């Protein structure tokens, strides 16, 4: 199934608002833009506490705490390497929902705060139509 290079998604465990995501075939793993995050340990489990990046419809997002699966070294859009926490959460894209991995980073200088990579496309069985946006509509 073809999807646009931008689509509406739901982060079903983190927010009740639709968010705009960019589907990036150049990225392997998805990325969630956060306003801020801090890491800490509970026993032997590394955790991350974070607030999703603000949007016009959600100007004051809630705090969330999730386990850190691991740390990933990621080359950002300006070519610099950055060590990011990796989490898992549910997303809904079109009529499907899947639990997927995302790194967390501050994307304040980026228009789109959520990036979906090739792992997402593979999980959903979608291909990107680079000439179209919002092929799936505003959710189902």
PDB file of C-alpha atoms in Angstrom:
ATOM      1  CA  UNK A   1       0.000   0.000   0.000  1.00  0.00           C
ATOM      2  CA  UNK A   2       1.245   3.485  -0.818  1.00  0.00           C
ATOM      3  CA  UNK A   3       1.427   6.218   1.826  1.00  0.00           C
ATOM      4  CA  UNK A   4       2.437   9.841   1.532  1.00  0.00           C
ATOM      5  CA  UNK A   5       5.793  11.206   2.666  1.00  0.00           C
ATOM      6  CA  UNK A   6       3.832  12.912   5.461  1.00  0.00           C
ATOM      7  CA  UNK A   7       0.981  11.195   7.296  1.00  0.00           C
ATOM      8  CA  UNK A   8      -1.097  11.593  10.445  1.00  0.00           C
ATOM      9  CA  UNK A   9      -0.253   9.113  13.192  1.00  0.00           C
ATOM     10  CA  UNK A  10      -1.450   8.366  16.689  1.00  0.00           C
ATOM     11  CA  UNK A  11       1.013   7.669  19.493  1.00  0.00           C
ATOM     12  CA  UNK A  12      -1.675   5.672  21.260  1.00  0.00           C
ATOM     13  CA  UNK A  13       0.149   5.182  24.587  1.00  0.00           C
ATOM     14  CA  UNK A  14       1.515   8.727  24.779  1.00  0.00           C
ATOM     15  CA  UNK A  15      -1.092  11.157  23.459  1.00  0.00           C
ATOM     16  CA  UNK A  16      -4.718  11.333  22.403  1.00  0.00           C
ATOM     17  CA  UNK A  17      -3.873  13.851  19.654  1.00  0.00           C
ATOM     18  CA  UNK A  18      -3.012  13.173  16.033  1.00  0.00           C
ATOM     19  CA  UNK A  19       0.538  14.090  15.081  1.00  0.00           C
ATOM     20  CA  UNK A  20       2.144  14.656  11.725  1.00  0.00           C
ATOM     21  CA  UNK A  21       4.975  12.267  10.887  1.00  0.00           C
ATOM     22  CA  UNK A  22       7.508  12.389   8.081  1.00  0.00           C
ATOM     23  CA  UNK A  23       8.198   9.021   6.462  1.00  0.00           C
ATOM     24  CA  UNK A  24      11.926   8.967   5.781  1.00  0.00           C
ATOM     25  CA  UNK A  25      13.308   6.086   3.729  1.00  0.00           C
ATOM     26  CA  UNK A  26      16.833   7.287   4.551  1.00  0.00           C
ATOM     27  CA  UNK A  27      16.360   6.574   8.269  1.00  0.00           C
ATOM     28  CA  UNK A  28      16.339   3.060   9.701  1.00  0.00           C
ATOM     29  CA  UNK A  29      14.682   3.722  13.065  1.00  0.00           C
ATOM     30  CA  UNK A  30      11.941   6.207  13.877  1.00  0.00           C
ATOM     31  CA  UNK A  31      12.541   9.245  16.043  1.00  0.00           C
ATOM     32  CA  UNK A  32      10.232  11.104  18.419  1.00  0.00           C
ATOM     33  CA  UNK A  33      10.876  14.770  18.990  1.00  0.00           C
ATOM     34  CA  UNK A  34      10.828  15.668  22.669  1.00  0.00           C
ATOM     35  CA  UNK A  35      10.818  18.960  24.484  1.00  0.00           C
ATOM     36  CA  UNK A  36      13.067  17.558  27.181  1.00  0.00           C
ATOM     37  CA  UNK A  37      14.139  14.233  28.663  1.00  0.00           C
ATOM     38  CA  UNK A  38      16.117  12.906  31.598  1.00  0.00           C
ATOM     39  CA  UNK A  39      17.424   9.431  32.285  1.00  0.00           C
ATOM     40  CA  UNK A  40      17.649   7.587  35.588  1.00  0.00           C
ATOM     41  CA  UNK A  41      17.895   4.060  36.976  1.00  0.00           C
ATOM     42  CA  UNK A  42      15.356   2.063  38.943  1.00  0.00           C
ATOM     43  CA  UNK A  43      17.351  -0.854  40.280  1.00  0.00           C
ATOM     44  CA  UNK A  44      19.072  -2.321  37.238  1.00  0.00           C
ATOM     45  CA  UNK A  45      16.575  -0.839  34.762  1.00  0.00           C
ATOM     46  CA  UNK A  46      17.448   2.356  32.854  1.00  0.00           C
ATOM     47  CA  UNK A  47      14.440   4.650  32.414  1.00  0.00           C
ATOM     48  CA  UNK A  48      13.749   7.845  30.487  1.00  0.00           C
ATOM     49  CA  UNK A  49      11.303  10.548  31.561  1.00  0.00           C
ATOM     50  CA  UNK A  50      10.265  12.829  28.696  1.00  0.00           C
ATOM     51  CA  UNK A  51       7.768  15.307  27.316  1.00  0.00           C
ATOM     52  CA  UNK A  52       6.848  15.054  23.660  1.00  0.00           C
ATOM     53  CA  UNK A  53       7.558  18.163  21.598  1.00  0.00           C
ATOM     54  CA  UNK A  54       4.841  20.794  21.774  1.00  0.00           C
ATOM     55  CA  UNK A  55       2.380  21.117  18.913  1.00  0.00           C
ATOM     56  CA  UNK A  56      -0.246  23.726  18.110  1.00  0.00           C
ATOM     57  CA  UNK A  57      -2.977  21.364  19.337  1.00  0.00           C
ATOM     58  CA  UNK A  58      -1.020  20.090  22.346  1.00  0.00           C
ATOM     59  CA  UNK A  59       0.954  23.050  23.717  1.00  0.00           C
ATOM     60  CA  UNK A  60       1.608  21.434  27.125  1.00  0.00           C
ATOM     61  CA  UNK A  61       2.297  17.702  26.688  1.00  0.00           C
ATOM     62  CA  UNK A  62       2.349  15.357  29.685  1.00  0.00           C
ATOM     63  CA  UNK A  63       5.415  13.669  31.160  1.00  0.00           C
ATOM     64  CA  UNK A  64       5.936   9.999  30.275  1.00  0.00           C
ATOM     65  CA  UNK A  65       8.335   7.424  31.716  1.00  0.00           C
ATOM     66  CA  UNK A  66       9.420   4.347  29.768  1.00  0.00           C
ATOM     67  CA  UNK A  67      12.253   1.819  29.995  1.00  0.00           C
ATOM     68  CA  UNK A  68      15.286   2.433  27.803  1.00  0.00           C
ATOM     69  CA  UNK A  69      15.853  -0.632  25.604  1.00  0.00           C
ATOM     70  CA  UNK A  70      19.369   0.508  24.730  1.00  0.00           C
ATOM     71  CA  UNK A  71      21.358   3.532  23.615  1.00  0.00           C
ATOM     72  CA  UNK A  72      21.813   4.106  19.882  1.00  0.00           C
ATOM     73  CA  UNK A  73      24.470   6.126  18.114  1.00  0.00           C
ATOM     74  CA  UNK A  74      22.605   8.034  15.379  1.00  0.00           C
ATOM     75  CA  UNK A  75      23.910  10.364  12.695  1.00  0.00           C
ATOM     76  CA  UNK A  76      21.541  13.344  12.678  1.00  0.00           C
ATOM     77  CA  UNK A  77      20.455  15.411   9.661  1.00  0.00           C
ATOM     78  CA  UNK A  78      23.500  17.683   9.955  1.00  0.00           C
ATOM     79  CA  UNK A  79      25.875  14.698   9.917  1.00  0.00           C
ATOM     80  CA  UNK A  80      26.787  14.724  13.615  1.00  0.00           C
ATOM     81  CA  UNK A  81      26.673  11.564  15.709  1.00  0.00           C
ATOM     82  CA  UNK A  82      24.385  11.667  18.708  1.00  0.00           C
ATOM     83  CA  UNK A  83      23.782   9.063  21.429  1.00  0.00           C
ATOM     84  CA  UNK A  84      20.011   8.645  21.914  1.00  0.00           C
ATOM     85  CA  UNK A  85      17.806   6.534  24.198  1.00  0.00           C
ATOM     86  CA  UNK A  86      15.742   3.897  22.381  1.00  0.00           C
ATOM     87  CA  UNK A  87      12.185   3.195  23.575  1.00  0.00           C
ATOM     88  CA  UNK A  88       9.237   1.120  22.382  1.00  0.00           C
ATOM     89  CA  UNK A  89       5.689   2.413  22.025  1.00  0.00           C
ATOM     90  CA  UNK A  90       2.514   1.760  20.041  1.00  0.00           C
ATOM     91  CA  UNK A  91       1.705   3.807  16.977  1.00  0.00           C
ATOM     92  CA  UNK A  92      -1.318   3.795  14.718  1.00  0.00           C
ATOM     93  CA  UNK A  93      -0.803   4.640  11.061  1.00  0.00           C
ATOM     94  CA  UNK A  94      -3.919   4.291   8.937  1.00  0.00           C
ATOM     95  CA  UNK A  95      -5.967   1.342  10.191  1.00  0.00           C
ATOM     96  CA  UNK A  96      -2.970  -0.595  11.604  1.00  0.00           C
ATOM     97  CA  UNK A  97      -1.237  -0.401  14.981  1.00  0.00           C
ATOM     98  CA  UNK A  98       2.215  -1.767  15.841  1.00  0.00           C
ATOM     99  CA  UNK A  99       4.661  -1.592  18.755  1.00  0.00           C
ATOM    100  CA  UNK A 100       7.826  -0.027  17.350  1.00  0.00           C
ATOM    101  CA  UNK A 101      11.205   1.320  18.435  1.00  0.00           C
ATOM    102  CA  UNK A 102      11.955   5.046  18.456  1.00  0.00           C
ATOM    103  CA  UNK A 103      14.926   7.099  19.523  1.00  0.00           C
ATOM    104  CA  UNK A 104      14.273  10.306  21.458  1.00  0.00           C
ATOM    105  CA  UNK A 105      15.858  13.642  20.584  1.00  0.00           C
ATOM    106  CA  UNK A 106      15.123  17.340  20.584  1.00  0.00           C
ATOM    107  CA  UNK A 107      13.819  18.294  17.133  1.00  0.00           C
ATOM    108  CA  UNK A 108      13.039  21.930  17.929  1.00  0.00           C
ATOM    109  CA  UNK A 109      14.668  23.118  14.697  1.00  0.00           C
ATOM    110  CA  UNK A 110      12.658  20.639  12.598  1.00  0.00           C
ATOM    111  CA  UNK A 111       9.125  21.276  11.313  1.00  0.00           C
ATOM    112  CA  UNK A 112       8.045  17.669  11.750  1.00  0.00           C
ATOM    113  CA  UNK A 113       8.570  16.315  15.259  1.00  0.00           C
ATOM    114  CA  UNK A 114       8.032  12.624  14.425  1.00  0.00           C
ATOM    115  CA  UNK A 115      10.158  10.739  11.916  1.00  0.00           C
ATOM    116  CA  UNK A 116       9.236   7.235  10.756  1.00  0.00           C
ATOM    117  CA  UNK A 117      12.023   5.145   9.234  1.00  0.00           C
ATOM    118  CA  UNK A 118      12.328   1.984   7.158  1.00  0.00           C
ATOM    119  CA  UNK A 119      11.574  -0.283  10.143  1.00  0.00           C
ATOM    120  CA  UNK A 120       8.141   1.352  10.411  1.00  0.00           C
ATOM    121  CA  UNK A 121       7.453   0.989   6.702  1.00  0.00           C
ATOM    122  CA  UNK A 122       8.463  -2.681   6.869  1.00  0.00           C
ATOM    123  CA  UNK A 123       6.266  -3.375   9.936  1.00  0.00           C
ATOM    124  CA  UNK A 124       3.215  -1.786   8.313  1.00  0.00           C
ATOM    125  CA  UNK A 125       3.948  -3.097   4.805  1.00  0.00           C
ATOM    126  CA  UNK A 126       3.798   0.405   3.319  1.00  0.00           C
ATOM    127  CA  UNK A 127       5.753   2.108   0.538  1.00  0.00           C
ATOM    128  CA  UNK A 128       6.203   5.876   0.277  1.00  0.00           C
ATOM    129  CA  UNK A 129       4.807   7.913  -2.597  1.00  0.00           C
ATOM    130  CA  UNK A 130       7.282  10.850  -2.568  1.00  0.00           C
ATOM    131  CA  UNK A 131       4.901  13.066  -4.539  1.00  0.00           C
ATOM    132  CA  UNK A 132       1.959  12.828  -2.142  1.00  0.00           C
ATOM    133  CA  UNK A 133       1.077  13.642   1.458  1.00  0.00           C
ATOM    134  CA  UNK A 134      -1.712  12.388   3.739  1.00  0.00           C
ATOM    135  CA  UNK A 135      -2.848   9.508   1.517  1.00  0.00           C
ATOM    136  CA  UNK A 136      -4.285   7.749   4.602  1.00  0.00           C
ATOM    137  CA  UNK A 137      -6.384  10.717   5.751  1.00  0.00           C
ATOM    138  CA  UNK A 138      -6.747  11.813   9.375  1.00  0.00           C
ATOM    139  CA  UNK A 139      -7.003   8.355  10.917  1.00  0.00           C
ATOM    140  CA  UNK A 140      -9.753   5.802  11.112  1.00  0.00           C
TER     141      UNK A 140
END
